[in-house]
Coordinates of C-alpha atoms in Angstrom, one line a residue:
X1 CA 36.9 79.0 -58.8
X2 CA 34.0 77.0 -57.7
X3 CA 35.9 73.9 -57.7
X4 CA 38.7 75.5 -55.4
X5 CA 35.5 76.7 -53.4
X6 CA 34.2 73.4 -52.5
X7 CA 37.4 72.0 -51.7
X8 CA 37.6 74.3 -49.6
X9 CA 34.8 73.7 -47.7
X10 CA 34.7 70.2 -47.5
X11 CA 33.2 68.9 -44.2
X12 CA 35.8 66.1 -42.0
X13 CA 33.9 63.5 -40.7
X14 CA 34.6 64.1 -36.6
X15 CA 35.7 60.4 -36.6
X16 CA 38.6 61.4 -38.9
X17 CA 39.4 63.8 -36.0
X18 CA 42.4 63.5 -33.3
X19 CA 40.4 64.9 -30.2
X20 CA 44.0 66.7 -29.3
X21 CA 44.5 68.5 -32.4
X22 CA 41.3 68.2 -34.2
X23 CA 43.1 67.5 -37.2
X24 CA 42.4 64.6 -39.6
X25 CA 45.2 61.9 -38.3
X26 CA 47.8 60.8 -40.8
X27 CA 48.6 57.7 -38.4
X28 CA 46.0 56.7 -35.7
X29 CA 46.9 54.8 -33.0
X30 CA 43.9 53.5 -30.0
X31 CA 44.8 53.6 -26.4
X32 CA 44.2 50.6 -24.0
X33 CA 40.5 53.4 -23.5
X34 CA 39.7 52.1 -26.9
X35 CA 40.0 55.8 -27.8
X36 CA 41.6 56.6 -31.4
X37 CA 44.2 60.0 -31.6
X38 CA 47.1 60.9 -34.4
X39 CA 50.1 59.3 -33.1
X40 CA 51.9 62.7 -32.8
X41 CA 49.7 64.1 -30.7
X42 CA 49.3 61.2 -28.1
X43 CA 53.1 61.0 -28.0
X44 CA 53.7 64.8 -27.0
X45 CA 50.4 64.1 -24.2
X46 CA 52.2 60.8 -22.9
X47 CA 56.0 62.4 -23.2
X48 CA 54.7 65.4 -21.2
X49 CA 54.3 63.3 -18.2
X50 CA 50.2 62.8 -18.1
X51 CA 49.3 59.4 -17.2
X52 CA 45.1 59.8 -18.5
X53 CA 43.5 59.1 -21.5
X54 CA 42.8 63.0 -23.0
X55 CA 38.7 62.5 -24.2
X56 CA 37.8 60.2 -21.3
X57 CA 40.3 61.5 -18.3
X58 CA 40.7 57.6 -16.9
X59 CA 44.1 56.8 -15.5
X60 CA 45.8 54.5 -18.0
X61 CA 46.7 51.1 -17.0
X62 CA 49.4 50.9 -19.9
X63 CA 50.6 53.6 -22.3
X64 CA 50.9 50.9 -25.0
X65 CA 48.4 51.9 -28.3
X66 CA 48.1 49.9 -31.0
X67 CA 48.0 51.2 -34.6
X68 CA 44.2 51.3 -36.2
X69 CA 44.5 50.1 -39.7
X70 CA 41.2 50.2 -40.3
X71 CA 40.3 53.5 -39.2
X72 CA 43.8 54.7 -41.2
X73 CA 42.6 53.2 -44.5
X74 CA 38.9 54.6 -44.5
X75 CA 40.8 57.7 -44.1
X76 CA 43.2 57.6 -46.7
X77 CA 39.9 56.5 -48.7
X78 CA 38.0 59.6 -47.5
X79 CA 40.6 61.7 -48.6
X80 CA 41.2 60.5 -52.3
X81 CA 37.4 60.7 -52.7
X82 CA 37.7 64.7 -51.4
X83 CA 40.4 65.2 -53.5
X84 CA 38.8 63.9 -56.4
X85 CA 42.0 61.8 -57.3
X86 CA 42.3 58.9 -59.9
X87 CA 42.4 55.2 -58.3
X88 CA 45.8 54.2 -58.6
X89 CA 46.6 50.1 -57.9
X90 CA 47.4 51.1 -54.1
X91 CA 44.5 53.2 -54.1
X92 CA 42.6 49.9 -55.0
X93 CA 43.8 48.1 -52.0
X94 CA 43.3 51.0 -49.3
X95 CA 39.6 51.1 -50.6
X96 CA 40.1 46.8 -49.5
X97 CA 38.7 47.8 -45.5
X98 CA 35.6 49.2 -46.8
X99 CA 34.9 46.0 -49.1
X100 CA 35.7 43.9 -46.4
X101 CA 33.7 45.1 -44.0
X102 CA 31.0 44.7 -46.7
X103 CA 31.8 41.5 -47.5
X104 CA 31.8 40.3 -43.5
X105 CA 27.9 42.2 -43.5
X106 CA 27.1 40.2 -46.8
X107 CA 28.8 36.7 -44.9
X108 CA 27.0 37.0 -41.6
X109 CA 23.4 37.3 -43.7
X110 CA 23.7 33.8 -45.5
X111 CA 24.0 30.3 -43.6
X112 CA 26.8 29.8 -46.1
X113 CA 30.5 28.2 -44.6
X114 CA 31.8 31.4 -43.8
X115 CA 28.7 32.6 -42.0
X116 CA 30.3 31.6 -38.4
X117 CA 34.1 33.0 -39.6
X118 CA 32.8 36.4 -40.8
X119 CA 30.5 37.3 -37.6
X120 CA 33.8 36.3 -35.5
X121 CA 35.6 38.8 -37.2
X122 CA 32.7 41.6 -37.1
X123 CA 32.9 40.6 -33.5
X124 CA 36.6 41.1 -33.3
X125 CA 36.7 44.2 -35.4
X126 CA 33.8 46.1 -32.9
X127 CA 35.8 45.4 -30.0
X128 CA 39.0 46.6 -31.2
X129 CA 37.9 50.3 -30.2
X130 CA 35.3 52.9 -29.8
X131 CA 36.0 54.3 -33.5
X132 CA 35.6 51.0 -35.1
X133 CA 31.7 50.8 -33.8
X134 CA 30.9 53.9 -35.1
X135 CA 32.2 52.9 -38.5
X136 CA 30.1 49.7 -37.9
X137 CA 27.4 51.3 -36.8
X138 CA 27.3 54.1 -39.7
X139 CA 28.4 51.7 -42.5
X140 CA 25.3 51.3 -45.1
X141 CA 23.3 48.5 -44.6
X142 CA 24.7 47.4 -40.6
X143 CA 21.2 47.3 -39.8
X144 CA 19.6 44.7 -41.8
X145 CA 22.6 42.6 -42.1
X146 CA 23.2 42.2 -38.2
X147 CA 19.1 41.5 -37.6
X148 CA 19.4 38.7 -40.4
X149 CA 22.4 37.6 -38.6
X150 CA 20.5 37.3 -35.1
X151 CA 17.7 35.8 -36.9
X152 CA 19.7 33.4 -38.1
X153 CA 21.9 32.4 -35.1
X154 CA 19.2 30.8 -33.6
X155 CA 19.9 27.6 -31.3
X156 CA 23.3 28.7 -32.6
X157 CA 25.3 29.4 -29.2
X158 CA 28.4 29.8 -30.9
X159 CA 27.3 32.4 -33.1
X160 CA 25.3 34.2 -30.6
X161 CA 27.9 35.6 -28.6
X162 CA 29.3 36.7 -31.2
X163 CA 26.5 38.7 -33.2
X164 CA 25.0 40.1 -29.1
X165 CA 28.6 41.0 -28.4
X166 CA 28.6 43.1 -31.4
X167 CA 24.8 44.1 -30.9
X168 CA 26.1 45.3 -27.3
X169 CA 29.1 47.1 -27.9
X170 CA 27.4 49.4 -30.9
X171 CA 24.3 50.0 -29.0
X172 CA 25.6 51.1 -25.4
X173 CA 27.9 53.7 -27.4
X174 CA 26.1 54.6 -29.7
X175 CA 22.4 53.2 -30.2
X176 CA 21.3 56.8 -28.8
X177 CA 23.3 59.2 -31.1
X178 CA 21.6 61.4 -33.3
X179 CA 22.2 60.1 -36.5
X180 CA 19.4 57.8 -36.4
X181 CA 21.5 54.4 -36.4
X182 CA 20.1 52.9 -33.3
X183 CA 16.4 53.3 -34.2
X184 CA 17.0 51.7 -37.3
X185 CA 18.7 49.0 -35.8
X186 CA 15.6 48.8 -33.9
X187 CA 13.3 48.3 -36.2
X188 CA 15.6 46.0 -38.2
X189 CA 15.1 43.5 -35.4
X190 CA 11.7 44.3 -34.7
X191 CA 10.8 43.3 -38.1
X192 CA 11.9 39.9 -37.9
X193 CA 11.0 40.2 -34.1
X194 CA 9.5 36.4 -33.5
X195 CA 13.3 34.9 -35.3
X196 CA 15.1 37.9 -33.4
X197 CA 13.3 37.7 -29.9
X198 CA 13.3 34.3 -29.7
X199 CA 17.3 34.1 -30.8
X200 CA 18.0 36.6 -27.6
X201 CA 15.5 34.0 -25.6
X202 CA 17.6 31.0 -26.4
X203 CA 21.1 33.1 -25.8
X204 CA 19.6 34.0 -21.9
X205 CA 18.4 30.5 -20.9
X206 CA 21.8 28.4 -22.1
X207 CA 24.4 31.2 -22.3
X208 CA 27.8 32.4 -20.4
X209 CA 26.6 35.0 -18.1
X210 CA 28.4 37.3 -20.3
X211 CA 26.2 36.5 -22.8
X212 CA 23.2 36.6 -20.5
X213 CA 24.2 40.1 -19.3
X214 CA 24.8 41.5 -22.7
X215 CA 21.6 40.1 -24.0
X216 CA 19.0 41.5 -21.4
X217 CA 20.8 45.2 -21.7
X218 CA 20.3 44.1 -25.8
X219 CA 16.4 44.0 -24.9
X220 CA 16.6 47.0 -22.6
X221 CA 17.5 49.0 -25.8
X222 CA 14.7 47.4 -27.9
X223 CA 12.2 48.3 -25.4
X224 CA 11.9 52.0 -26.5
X225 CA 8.2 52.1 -26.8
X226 CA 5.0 50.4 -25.8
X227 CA 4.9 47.9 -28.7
X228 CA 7.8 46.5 -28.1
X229 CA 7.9 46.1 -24.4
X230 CA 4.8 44.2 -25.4
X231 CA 6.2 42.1 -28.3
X232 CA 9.6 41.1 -25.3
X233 CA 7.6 40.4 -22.4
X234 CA 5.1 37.9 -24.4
X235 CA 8.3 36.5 -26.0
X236 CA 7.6 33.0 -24.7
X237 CA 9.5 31.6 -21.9
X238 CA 11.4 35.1 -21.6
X239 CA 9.9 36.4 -18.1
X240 CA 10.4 32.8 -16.1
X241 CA 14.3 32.7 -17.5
X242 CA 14.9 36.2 -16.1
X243 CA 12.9 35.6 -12.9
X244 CA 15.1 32.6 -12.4
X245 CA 17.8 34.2 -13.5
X246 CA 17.4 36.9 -10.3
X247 CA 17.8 33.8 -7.6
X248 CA 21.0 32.7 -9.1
X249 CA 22.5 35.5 -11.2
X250 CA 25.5 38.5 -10.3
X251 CA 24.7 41.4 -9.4
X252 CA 25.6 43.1 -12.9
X253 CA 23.3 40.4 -14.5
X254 CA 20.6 40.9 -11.6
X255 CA 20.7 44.7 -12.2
X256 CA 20.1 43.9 -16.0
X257 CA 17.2 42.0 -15.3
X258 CA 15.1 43.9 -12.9
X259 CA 15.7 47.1 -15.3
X260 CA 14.3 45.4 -18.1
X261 CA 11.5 43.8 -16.1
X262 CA 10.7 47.7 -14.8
X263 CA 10.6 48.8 -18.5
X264 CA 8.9 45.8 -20.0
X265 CA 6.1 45.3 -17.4
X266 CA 3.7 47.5 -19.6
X267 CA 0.5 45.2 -19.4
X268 CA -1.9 43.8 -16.6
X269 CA -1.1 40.3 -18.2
X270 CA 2.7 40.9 -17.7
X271 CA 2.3 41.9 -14.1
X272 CA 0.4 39.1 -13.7
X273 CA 2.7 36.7 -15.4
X274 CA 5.5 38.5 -13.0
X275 CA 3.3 37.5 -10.1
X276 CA 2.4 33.7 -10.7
X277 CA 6.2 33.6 -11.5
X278 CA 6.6 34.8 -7.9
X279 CA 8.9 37.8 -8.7
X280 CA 7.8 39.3 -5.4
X281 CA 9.6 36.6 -3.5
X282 CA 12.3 36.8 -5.9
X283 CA 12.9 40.7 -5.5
X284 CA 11.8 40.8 -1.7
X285 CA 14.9 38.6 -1.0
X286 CA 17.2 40.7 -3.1
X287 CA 16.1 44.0 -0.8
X288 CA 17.0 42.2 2.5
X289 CA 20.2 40.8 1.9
X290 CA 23.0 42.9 3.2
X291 CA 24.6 43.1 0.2
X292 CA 22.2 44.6 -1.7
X293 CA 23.5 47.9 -3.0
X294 CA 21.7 51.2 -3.2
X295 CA 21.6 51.3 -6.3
X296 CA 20.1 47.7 -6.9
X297 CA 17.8 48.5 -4.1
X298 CA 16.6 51.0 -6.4
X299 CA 15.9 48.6 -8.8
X300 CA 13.8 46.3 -6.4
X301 CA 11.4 49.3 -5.7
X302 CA 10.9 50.0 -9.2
X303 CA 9.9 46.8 -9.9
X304 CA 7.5 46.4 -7.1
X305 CA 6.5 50.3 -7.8
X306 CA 5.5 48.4 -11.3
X307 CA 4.0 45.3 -10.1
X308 CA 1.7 47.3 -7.3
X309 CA -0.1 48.8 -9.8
X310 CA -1.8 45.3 -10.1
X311 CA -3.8 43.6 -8.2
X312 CA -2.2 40.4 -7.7
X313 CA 0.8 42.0 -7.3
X314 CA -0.7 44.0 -4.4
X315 CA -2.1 40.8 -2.9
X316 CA 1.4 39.0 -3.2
X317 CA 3.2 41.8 -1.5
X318 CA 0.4 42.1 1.3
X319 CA 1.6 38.1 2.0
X320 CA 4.6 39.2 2.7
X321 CA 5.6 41.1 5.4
X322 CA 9.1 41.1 5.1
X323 CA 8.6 43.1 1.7
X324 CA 6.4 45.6 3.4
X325 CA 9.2 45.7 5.8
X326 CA 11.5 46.0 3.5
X327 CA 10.7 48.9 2.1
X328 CA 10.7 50.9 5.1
X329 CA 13.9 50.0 5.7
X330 CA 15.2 50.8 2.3
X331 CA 12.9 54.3 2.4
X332 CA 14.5 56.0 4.3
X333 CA 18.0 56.2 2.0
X334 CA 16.7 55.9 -1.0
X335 CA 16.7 58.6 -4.0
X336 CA 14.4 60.8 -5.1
X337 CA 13.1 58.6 -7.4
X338 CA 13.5 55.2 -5.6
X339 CA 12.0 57.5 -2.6
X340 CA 8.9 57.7 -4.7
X341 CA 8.2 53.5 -5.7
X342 CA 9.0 52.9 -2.4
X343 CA 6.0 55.4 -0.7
X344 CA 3.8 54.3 -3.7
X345 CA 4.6 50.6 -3.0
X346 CA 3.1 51.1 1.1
X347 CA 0.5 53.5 -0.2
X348 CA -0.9 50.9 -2.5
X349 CA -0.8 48.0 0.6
X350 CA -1.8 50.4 3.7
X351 CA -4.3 52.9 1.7
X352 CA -5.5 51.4 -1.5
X353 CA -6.1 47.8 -0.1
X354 CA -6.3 48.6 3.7
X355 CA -4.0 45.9 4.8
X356 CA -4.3 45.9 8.2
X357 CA -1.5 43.8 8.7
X358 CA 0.9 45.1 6.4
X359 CA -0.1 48.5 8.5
X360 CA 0.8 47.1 11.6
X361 CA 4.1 45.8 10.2
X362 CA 4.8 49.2 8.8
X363 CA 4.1 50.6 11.8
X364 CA 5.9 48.2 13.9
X365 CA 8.7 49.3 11.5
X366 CA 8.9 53.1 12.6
X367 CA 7.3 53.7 9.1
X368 CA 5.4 57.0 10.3
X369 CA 8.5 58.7 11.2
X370 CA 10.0 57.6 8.3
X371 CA 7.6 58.9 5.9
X372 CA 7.8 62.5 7.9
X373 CA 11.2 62.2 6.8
X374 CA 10.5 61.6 3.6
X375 CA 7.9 64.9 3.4
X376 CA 10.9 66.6 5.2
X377 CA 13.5 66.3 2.9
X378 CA 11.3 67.4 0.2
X379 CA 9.1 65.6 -2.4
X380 CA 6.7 65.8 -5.4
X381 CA 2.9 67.0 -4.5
X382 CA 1.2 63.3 -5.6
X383 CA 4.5 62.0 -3.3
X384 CA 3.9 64.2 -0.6
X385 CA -0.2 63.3 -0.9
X386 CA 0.5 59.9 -0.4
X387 CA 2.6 60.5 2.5
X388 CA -0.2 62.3 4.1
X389 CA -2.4 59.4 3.2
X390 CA -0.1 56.8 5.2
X391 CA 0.4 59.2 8.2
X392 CA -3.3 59.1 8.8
X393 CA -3.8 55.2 8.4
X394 CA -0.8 54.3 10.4
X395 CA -1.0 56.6 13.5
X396 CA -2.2 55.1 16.8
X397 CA -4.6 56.0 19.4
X398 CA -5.5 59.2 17.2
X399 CA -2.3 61.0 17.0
X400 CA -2.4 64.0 16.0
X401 CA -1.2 64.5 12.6
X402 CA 2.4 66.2 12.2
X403 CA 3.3 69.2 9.9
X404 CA -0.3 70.5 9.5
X405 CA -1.2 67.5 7.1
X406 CA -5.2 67.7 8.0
X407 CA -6.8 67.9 4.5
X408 CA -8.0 65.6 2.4
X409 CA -6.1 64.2 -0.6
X410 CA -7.0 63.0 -4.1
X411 CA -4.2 60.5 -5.4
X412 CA -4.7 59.1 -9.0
X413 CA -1.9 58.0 -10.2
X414 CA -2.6 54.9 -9.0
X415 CA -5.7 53.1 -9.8
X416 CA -7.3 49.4 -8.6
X417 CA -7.4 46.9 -11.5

């Protein structure tokens, strides 16, 4: 009885799952979504006229699928070990997709022949579809064996792409779930961080921009705390190849790189760095060309948010006016939390250093009326305390202050260093 119990009660993986029937799938087939279902199932959604992928809604550009071996063996595999069957010779070579995929992690972590062939095929396998990476990801002993593989790939183009591609895929899916798998991958790296960093390093100076895209979001996600930010932006080289990247780059690689540079810019000595490196210029022209989106604009002000809270950053921005004017122009459609960089960026020029030409400029700019729209619409109190703070330095011929904003205010949140 206690046997029939358990059996009862055994727990399906949710991978095992058709998201239509929520049934363990006897033949799964992935859409071109890269989402898995029981061929039945699909077939009755697709035969009833629906042109969407069920889990993710998008409009399907072809109702072709294509049958997910791997997926359907670990299945079969998962169900003679619930079952408590016997191995029979065909069970021996359905249980062949898990030892493979242990044999490609055990390839990639030597610098034997087949070092290249098996990361190309742990490359090809994770792109396949959505449920494959979170096999990969889940599948004992991913972690160590992909950071030795990064480590190893060193100066290695070739192999590069192929270990970041994989990197990239797993993490942007699923480097956040709550099973844990991302953080170890984390640490993984960060272990063999000088080997690992410096891989990624080489991958952004001489790679595709593919590569150079999926490598920056790669050190977005290893960023996660102070340490680390520390241990990437004194990664040598890495800030002046994704400065230079910003004069030359897309605009999905350019979006990349001033996110990481906003999450990584942790120290004085990395602002500083930024500075000499003449990120200012760099960003400043981003924000004034016309095809500078809103939400890369966002970006910009995050990064000179970040690099105002030094003070060679504030001395670089107060030699350029155009930034200053910038700003106000992008200020007064920005988001809430753009809204806030961007007031924190003139407050540290107009009130911290007393710039008295960046105040004119501002001014020149319309920037008091814009920052009475900005305490209009709304804001945090240190926001709104700052707003007050540039009212009072930018009006003219002692105008009177608008809205009642006559006391004094006590911003902190920004210090001189």
């Amino acid at each position: 009885m206690a046997k029939v119990r358990e059996k009862l009660y055994v727990t399906v993986p949710s991978l095992f799952r058709c998201p239509i029937s929520m049934d363990v799938m006897r033949s799964p087939v992935s859409l071109c979504t890269g989402v898995t279902y029981d061929r039945s199932s699909i077939q009755r959604w697709l035969e009833s006229g629906h042109d969407t992928c069920p889990a993710t809604m998008q409009v399907l550009p072809s109702k072709d699928f294509i049958p997910n071996l791997t997926l359907h063996r670990l299945i079969r595999l998962w169900l003679i070990s619930a079952a408590g069957e016997p191995s029979s010779p065909s069970e021996s070579r359905i249980s062949a997709a898990s030892d493979r995929i242990r044999a490609l992690l055990a390839g990639i972590q030597t610098d034997a022949e087949d070092f290249a062939a098996s990361l190309s095929e742990l490359a090809e396998f994770s792109r396949f579809s959505a449920d494959n990476r979170r096999v990969l990801v889940s599948f004992p002993g991913f972690d160590s064996a992909i950071a030795r593989a990064l480590a190893g790939s060193r100066s290695r183009i070739e192999a590069l792409e192929n270990v970041i591609a994989v990197l990239d895929l797993v993490l942007r899916e699923n480097g956040n779930s709550d099973s844990g798998a991302g953080e170890r991958i984390r640490r993984s790296i960060l272990d063999t961080r000088e080997d690992c960093l410096g891989a990624i390093a080489f991958a952004i100076e001489n790679g595709s921009a593919k590569l150079k895209v999926a490598s920056v979001r790669v050190l977005e996600f290893l960023a996660g705390e102070f340490q680390s930010k520390r241990w990437i932006a004194e990664t040598r080289g890495l800030l002046s190849q994704l400065v230079k990247l910003l004069n030359d780059g897309t605009e999905e690689l350019n979006g990349a790189v001033l996110s990481l540079l906003a999450s990584v810019s942790v120290t004085q000595s990395a602002k500083a760095e930024l500075v000499r490196l003449e990120i200012i210029k760099a960003v400043s022209k981003t924000l004034q060309s016309a095809a500078c989106s809103g939400s890369m604009a966002d970006k910009c002000l995050r990064v000179l948010a970040v690099v105002a809270t030094c003070a060679d950053g504030r001395a670089a921005m107060g030699g350029d006016l155009s930034c200053a004017a910038a700003v106000v122009e992008r200020l007064a459609k920005a988001g809430k939390a753009a809204t806030e960089d961007a007031v924190a960026v003139l407050w540290s020029l107009c009130c911290l250093c007393g710039n008295e030409k960046v105040r004119d400029e501002v001014a020149k700019r319309n920037g008091v009326a814009v920052v009475l729209l900005v305490m209009q619409r709304g804001c945090e109190d240190h926001v709104r305390s700052m707003c007050v703070d540039l009212i009072k330095v930018l009006r003219k011929n002692g105008l009177p202050l608008a809205l009642g904003l006559s006391y004094d205010t006590k911003t902190t949140h920004i210090k001189p260093c």
